[in-house]
PDB file of C-alpha atoms in Angstrom:
ATOM      1  CA  MET A   1       6.670   5.505 -27.284  1.00  0.00           C
ATOM      2  CA  ILE A   2       7.125   3.399 -24.087  1.00  0.00           C
ATOM      3  CA  ASP A   3       7.140  -0.642 -24.525  1.00  0.00           C
ATOM      4  CA  PRO A   4       4.249  -1.128 -22.412  1.00  0.00           C
ATOM      5  CA  ALA A   5       6.215  -4.323 -20.391  1.00  0.00           C
ATOM      6  CA  MET A   6       8.596  -1.963 -19.891  1.00  0.00           C
ATOM      7  CA  GLN A   7       6.494   0.693 -18.246  1.00  0.00           C
ATOM      8  CA  GLU A   8       6.443   1.268 -14.486  1.00  0.00           C
ATOM      9  CA  PRO A   9       3.887   0.299 -12.137  1.00  0.00           C
ATOM     10  CA  ALA A  10       1.342   2.029 -10.936  1.00  0.00           C
ATOM     11  CA  VAL A  11       1.556   3.471  -7.331  1.00  0.00           C
ATOM     12  CA  ALA A  12      -0.378   3.824  -4.137  1.00  0.00           C
ATOM     13  CA  SER A  13       1.327   6.734  -3.077  1.00  0.00           C
ATOM     14  CA  ALA A  14      -1.503   7.199   0.057  1.00  0.00           C
ATOM     15  CA  ILE A  15      -3.489   4.855   1.924  1.00  0.00           C
ATOM     16  CA  ILE A  16      -5.885   6.171   4.146  1.00  0.00           C
ATOM     17  CA  PHE A  17      -8.352   4.791   6.825  1.00  0.00           C
ATOM     18  CA  SER A  18     -11.364   6.547   7.730  1.00  0.00           C
ATOM     19  CA  ASP A  19     -15.011   5.781   9.487  1.00  0.00           C
ATOM     20  CA  GLY A  20     -16.896   7.719   6.585  1.00  0.00           C
ATOM     21  CA  MET A  21     -15.765   9.234   3.269  1.00  0.00           C
ATOM     22  CA  ILE A  22     -18.007  12.199   1.502  1.00  0.00           C
ATOM     23  CA  ARG A  23     -17.627  12.348  -2.402  1.00  0.00           C
ATOM     24  CA  GLU A  24     -18.790  16.028  -3.625  1.00  0.00           C
ATOM     25  CA  GLN A  25     -22.006  16.093  -6.138  1.00  0.00           C
ATOM     26  CA  PHE A  26     -20.223  18.429  -8.367  1.00  0.00           C
ATOM     27  CA  THR A  27     -16.665  18.475  -7.708  1.00  0.00           C
ATOM     28  CA  ALA A  28     -16.087  15.051  -6.724  1.00  0.00           C
ATOM     29  CA  LYS A  29     -13.710  16.146  -4.155  1.00  0.00           C
ATOM     30  CA  ILE A  30     -13.528  13.739  -1.565  1.00  0.00           C
ATOM     31  CA  SER A  31     -14.062  14.075   2.120  1.00  0.00           C
ATOM     32  CA  LEU A  32     -12.409  11.874   4.329  1.00  0.00           C
ATOM     33  CA  ILE A  33     -14.070  11.710   7.708  1.00  0.00           C
ATOM     34  CA  GLY A  34     -12.248  10.394  11.175  1.00  0.00           C
ATOM     35  CA  ILE A  35      -8.449   9.363   9.451  1.00  0.00           C
ATOM     36  CA  PHE A  36      -7.656   6.637  11.576  1.00  0.00           C
ATOM     37  CA  ASP A  37      -4.253   4.343  11.505  1.00  0.00           C
ATOM     38  CA  ARG A  38      -5.299   2.031  14.280  1.00  0.00           C
ATOM     39  CA  LEU A  39      -8.327   0.200  15.881  1.00  0.00           C
ATOM     40  CA  SER A  40      -9.113  -0.734  19.613  1.00  0.00           C
ATOM     41  CA  SER A  41     -11.949  -3.176  21.037  1.00  0.00           C
ATOM     42  CA  PRO A  42     -12.999  -4.168  24.231  1.00  0.00           C
ATOM     43  CA  GLY A  43     -13.497  -7.887  22.594  1.00  0.00           C
ATOM     44  CA  PHE A  44     -12.928 -10.607  19.849  1.00  0.00           C
ATOM     45  CA  PRO A  45     -14.067 -11.357  16.987  1.00  0.00           C
ATOM     46  CA  PHE A  46     -14.460  -7.670  16.872  1.00  0.00           C
ATOM     47  CA  LEU A  47     -16.565  -6.696  13.471  1.00  0.00           C
ATOM     48  CA  ALA A  48     -15.786  -3.169  11.898  1.00  0.00           C
ATOM     49  CA  LYS A  49     -16.584  -1.162   8.795  1.00  0.00           C
ATOM     50  CA  PHE A  50     -14.965   1.211   7.764  1.00  0.00           C
ATOM     51  CA  PHE A  51     -13.107   3.462   4.316  1.00  0.00           C
ATOM     52  CA  VAL A  52      -9.639   2.796   2.763  1.00  0.00           C
ATOM     53  CA  THR A  53      -8.862   5.181   0.276  1.00  0.00           C
ATOM     54  CA  ALA A  54      -6.073   4.775  -2.047  1.00  0.00           C
ATOM     55  CA  PHE A  55      -4.175   7.213  -4.164  1.00  0.00           C
ATOM     56  CA  ILE A  56      -3.083   5.862  -6.616  1.00  0.00           C
ATOM     57  CA  THR A  57      -0.729   7.437  -9.410  1.00  0.00           C
ATOM     58  CA  ASN A  58       2.121   6.884 -12.174  1.00  0.00           C
ATOM     59  CA  LEU A  59      -0.774   5.421 -14.181  1.00  0.00           C
ATOM     60  CA  ARG A  60       0.115   5.633 -18.419  1.00  0.00           C
ATOM     61  CA  GLY A  61      -1.901   5.781 -21.816  1.00  0.00           C
ATOM     62  CA  SER A  62      -5.089   5.322 -22.476  1.00  0.00           C
ATOM     63  CA  ARG A  63      -8.066   6.106 -19.289  1.00  0.00           C
ATOM     64  CA  LYS A  64      -9.112   1.968 -20.400  1.00  0.00           C
ATOM     65  CA  PRO A  65     -11.133   0.289 -17.040  1.00  0.00           C
ATOM     66  CA  LEU A  66      -8.855   0.062 -13.938  1.00  0.00           C
ATOM     67  CA  SER A  67      -9.174  -2.910 -11.372  1.00  0.00           C
ATOM     68  CA  VAL A  68      -8.382  -1.943  -7.884  1.00  0.00           C
ATOM     69  CA  THR A  69      -8.389  -4.414  -5.252  1.00  0.00           C
ATOM     70  CA  LEU A  70      -7.874  -4.009  -1.138  1.00  0.00           C
ATOM     71  CA  ARG A  71      -6.649  -6.688   0.555  1.00  0.00           C
ATOM     72  CA  LEU A  72      -6.017  -6.643   4.728  1.00  0.00           C
ATOM     73  CA  GLU A  73      -4.220  -9.288   5.619  1.00  0.00           C
ATOM     74  CA  LYS A  74      -2.731 -10.293   9.147  1.00  0.00           C
ATOM     75  CA  GLU A  75       0.877  -9.204   9.074  1.00  0.00           C
ATOM     76  CA  ASP A  76       2.496 -12.703  10.863  1.00  0.00           C
ATOM     77  CA  SER A  77       0.308 -15.186   9.052  1.00  0.00           C
ATOM     78  CA  GLY A  78      -0.642 -13.244   5.885  1.00  0.00           C
ATOM     79  CA  HIS A  79      -4.392 -14.591   6.262  1.00  0.00           C
ATOM     80  CA  VAL A  80      -6.819 -12.938   4.148  1.00  0.00           C
ATOM     81  CA  VAL A  81      -9.454 -11.058   6.718  1.00  0.00           C
ATOM     82  CA  CYS A  82     -11.043  -9.367   3.990  1.00  0.00           C
ATOM     83  CA  SER A  83     -11.223  -7.563   0.218  1.00  0.00           C
ATOM     84  CA  SER A  84     -12.850  -5.131  -1.770  1.00  0.00           C
ATOM     85  CA  SER A  85     -12.668  -4.049  -5.250  1.00  0.00           C
ATOM     86  CA  ALA A  86     -13.209  -1.255  -7.387  1.00  0.00           C
ATOM     87  CA  LYS A  87     -13.754  -1.050 -10.980  1.00  0.00           C
ATOM     88  CA  LEU A  88     -13.233   2.244 -12.713  1.00  0.00           C
ATOM     89  CA  GLN A  89     -14.412   2.818 -15.591  1.00  0.00           C
ATOM     90  CA  PHE A  90     -13.801   6.182 -17.818  1.00  0.00           C
ATOM     91  CA  GLY A  91     -15.145   7.921 -20.074  1.00  0.00           C
ATOM     92  CA  GLU A  92     -14.186   7.312 -24.263  1.00  0.00           C
ATOM     93  CA  LYS A  93     -12.978  11.143 -24.809  1.00  0.00           C
ATOM     94  CA  SER A  94     -11.539  11.269 -21.775  1.00  0.00           C
ATOM     95  CA  PRO A  95      -7.636  12.414 -22.442  1.00  0.00           C
ATOM     96  CA  ASN A  96      -4.816   9.504 -21.668  1.00  0.00           C
ATOM     97  CA  PHE A  97      -3.023   9.449 -18.412  1.00  0.00           C
ATOM     98  CA  ASP A  98      -0.096  11.692 -16.935  1.00  0.00           C
ATOM     99  CA  PRO A  99       2.265   9.795 -14.706  1.00  0.00           C
ATOM    100  CA  SER A 100       1.532  12.369 -12.060  1.00  0.00           C
ATOM    101  CA  ASP A 101      -2.017  12.275 -12.327  1.00  0.00           C
ATOM    102  CA  VAL A 102      -3.927  11.341  -8.903  1.00  0.00           C
ATOM    103  CA  VAL A 103      -6.863   8.448  -8.727  1.00  0.00           C
ATOM    104  CA  GLN A 104      -8.587   8.988  -5.745  1.00  0.00           C
ATOM    105  CA  VAL A 105     -10.092   4.815  -5.115  1.00  0.00           C
ATOM    106  CA  PRO A 106     -12.542   5.015  -1.454  1.00  0.00           C
ATOM    107  CA  MET A 107     -13.618   1.857  -0.849  1.00  0.00           C
ATOM    108  CA  PRO A 108     -15.907   0.625   1.705  1.00  0.00           C
ATOM    109  CA  THR A 109     -15.182  -2.099   3.954  1.00  0.00           C
ATOM    110  CA  VAL A 110     -16.232  -4.431   6.368  1.00  0.00           C
ATOM    111  CA  ALA A 111     -13.694  -6.450   8.184  1.00  0.00           C
ATOM    112  CA  ASN A 112     -14.388  -9.201  10.705  1.00  0.00           C
ATOM    113  CA  PHE A 113     -10.563  -8.775  13.289  1.00  0.00           C
ATOM    114  CA  ALA A 114     -10.364 -12.473  14.832  1.00  0.00           C
ATOM    115  CA  GLU A 115      -7.441 -10.668  17.214  1.00  0.00           C
ATOM    116  CA  PRO A 116      -5.207  -7.691  18.352  1.00  0.00           C
ATOM    117  CA  GLY A 117      -2.089  -7.003  16.399  1.00  0.00           C
ATOM    118  CA  PRO A 118      -0.589  -5.699  12.895  1.00  0.00           C
ATOM    119  CA  TYR A 119      -2.419  -6.479   9.828  1.00  0.00           C
ATOM    120  CA  THR A 120      -1.227  -4.659   6.848  1.00  0.00           C
ATOM    121  CA  ALA A 121      -3.860  -2.845   3.779  1.00  0.00           C
ATOM    122  CA  VAL A 122      -2.830  -4.686  -0.156  1.00  0.00           C
ATOM    123  CA  ILE A 123      -3.314  -2.103  -2.649  1.00  0.00           C
ATOM    124  CA  LEU A 124      -2.771  -3.906  -6.637  1.00  0.00           C
ATOM    125  CA  VAL A 125      -3.314  -2.258  -9.213  1.00  0.00           C
ATOM    126  CA  ASP A 126      -4.979  -4.520 -12.336  1.00  0.00           C
ATOM    127  CA  ASN A 127      -3.576  -7.425 -10.329  1.00  0.00           C
ATOM    128  CA  GLU A 128      -0.295  -5.795  -9.811  1.00  0.00           C
ATOM    129  CA  GLU A 129       1.019  -4.977  -5.732  1.00  0.00           C
ATOM    130  CA  ALA A 130       0.667  -1.526  -5.672  1.00  0.00           C
ATOM    131  CA  GLY A 131       1.444  -0.368  -1.984  1.00  0.00           C
ATOM    132  CA  LYS A 132       0.983  -1.602   1.462  1.00  0.00           C
ATOM    133  CA  ALA A 133      -0.320   0.040   4.824  1.00  0.00           C
ATOM    134  CA  ALA A 134      -0.404  -0.898   8.421  1.00  0.00           C
ATOM    135  CA  LEU A 135      -3.160  -0.869  10.318  1.00  0.00           C
ATOM    136  CA  ARG A 136      -2.464  -1.692  14.092  1.00  0.00           C
ATOM    137  CA  VAL A 137      -5.990  -3.560  15.912  1.00  0.00           C
ATOM    138  CA  ASP A 138      -5.537  -3.254  19.787  1.00  0.00           C
ATOM    139  CA  ALA A 139      -7.548  -4.664  22.843  1.00  0.00           C
ATOM    140  CA  LEU A 140      -8.998  -1.470  24.640  1.00  0.00           C
ATOM    141  CA  THR A 141      -8.600  -2.727  28.768  1.00  0.00           C
ATOM    142  CA  VAL A 142      -9.909  -1.244  31.694  1.00  0.00           C
ATOM    143  CA  ALA A 143      -7.505  -0.367  34.351  1.00  0.00           C
ATOM    144  CA  GLY A 144      -7.226  -4.272  36.452  1.00  0.00           C
ATOM    145  CA  GLN A 145      -8.761  -5.981  33.351  1.00  0.00           C
ATOM    146  CA  ARG A 146      -7.841  -7.930  30.892  1.00  0.00           C
ATOM    147  CA  PRO A 147      -9.402  -7.977  27.321  1.00  0.00           C
ATOM    148  CA  THR A 148     -12.135 -11.362  26.602  1.00  0.00           C
ATOM    149  CA  LYS A 149     -12.578 -13.281  23.793  1.00  0.00           C
ATOM    150  CA  GLU A 150     -16.499 -12.239  23.399  1.00  0.00           C
ATOM    151  CA  THR A 151     -17.468  -9.061  21.941  1.00  0.00           C
ATOM    152  CA  PRO A 152     -19.714  -7.462  24.829  1.00  0.00           C
TER     153      PRO A 152
END
């Protein structure tokens, strides 16, 4: 038996940003709509609503409740722009996790970006870092115009 203290940590094998998400009723499969890796706005602050979906793997043992947290941080300062969390519950008779199992965790997110620049999505599983993904936020400009500090 593996000593839990020596167990490899959970891994966010993929972190995907999307405009929307649909979960099919009978199969529980998810469809991500409008996948992106950057956002653009003509002005700041910029309020954006989107989904961050984490694909968690390397889980082991019984299917105990699992806490998954998203922190969206400004890359250069570490300032947390927003956070979201999910508590996953599994049925009592669910089989144990196999390390190759993938648990998909879509999290609705509302972020208020004060300025353009690089941001990082950090995924925590039971308060341990499981993965990171870059998100670029750009100032959208029209030829010859500078971006404003206000949202039009």
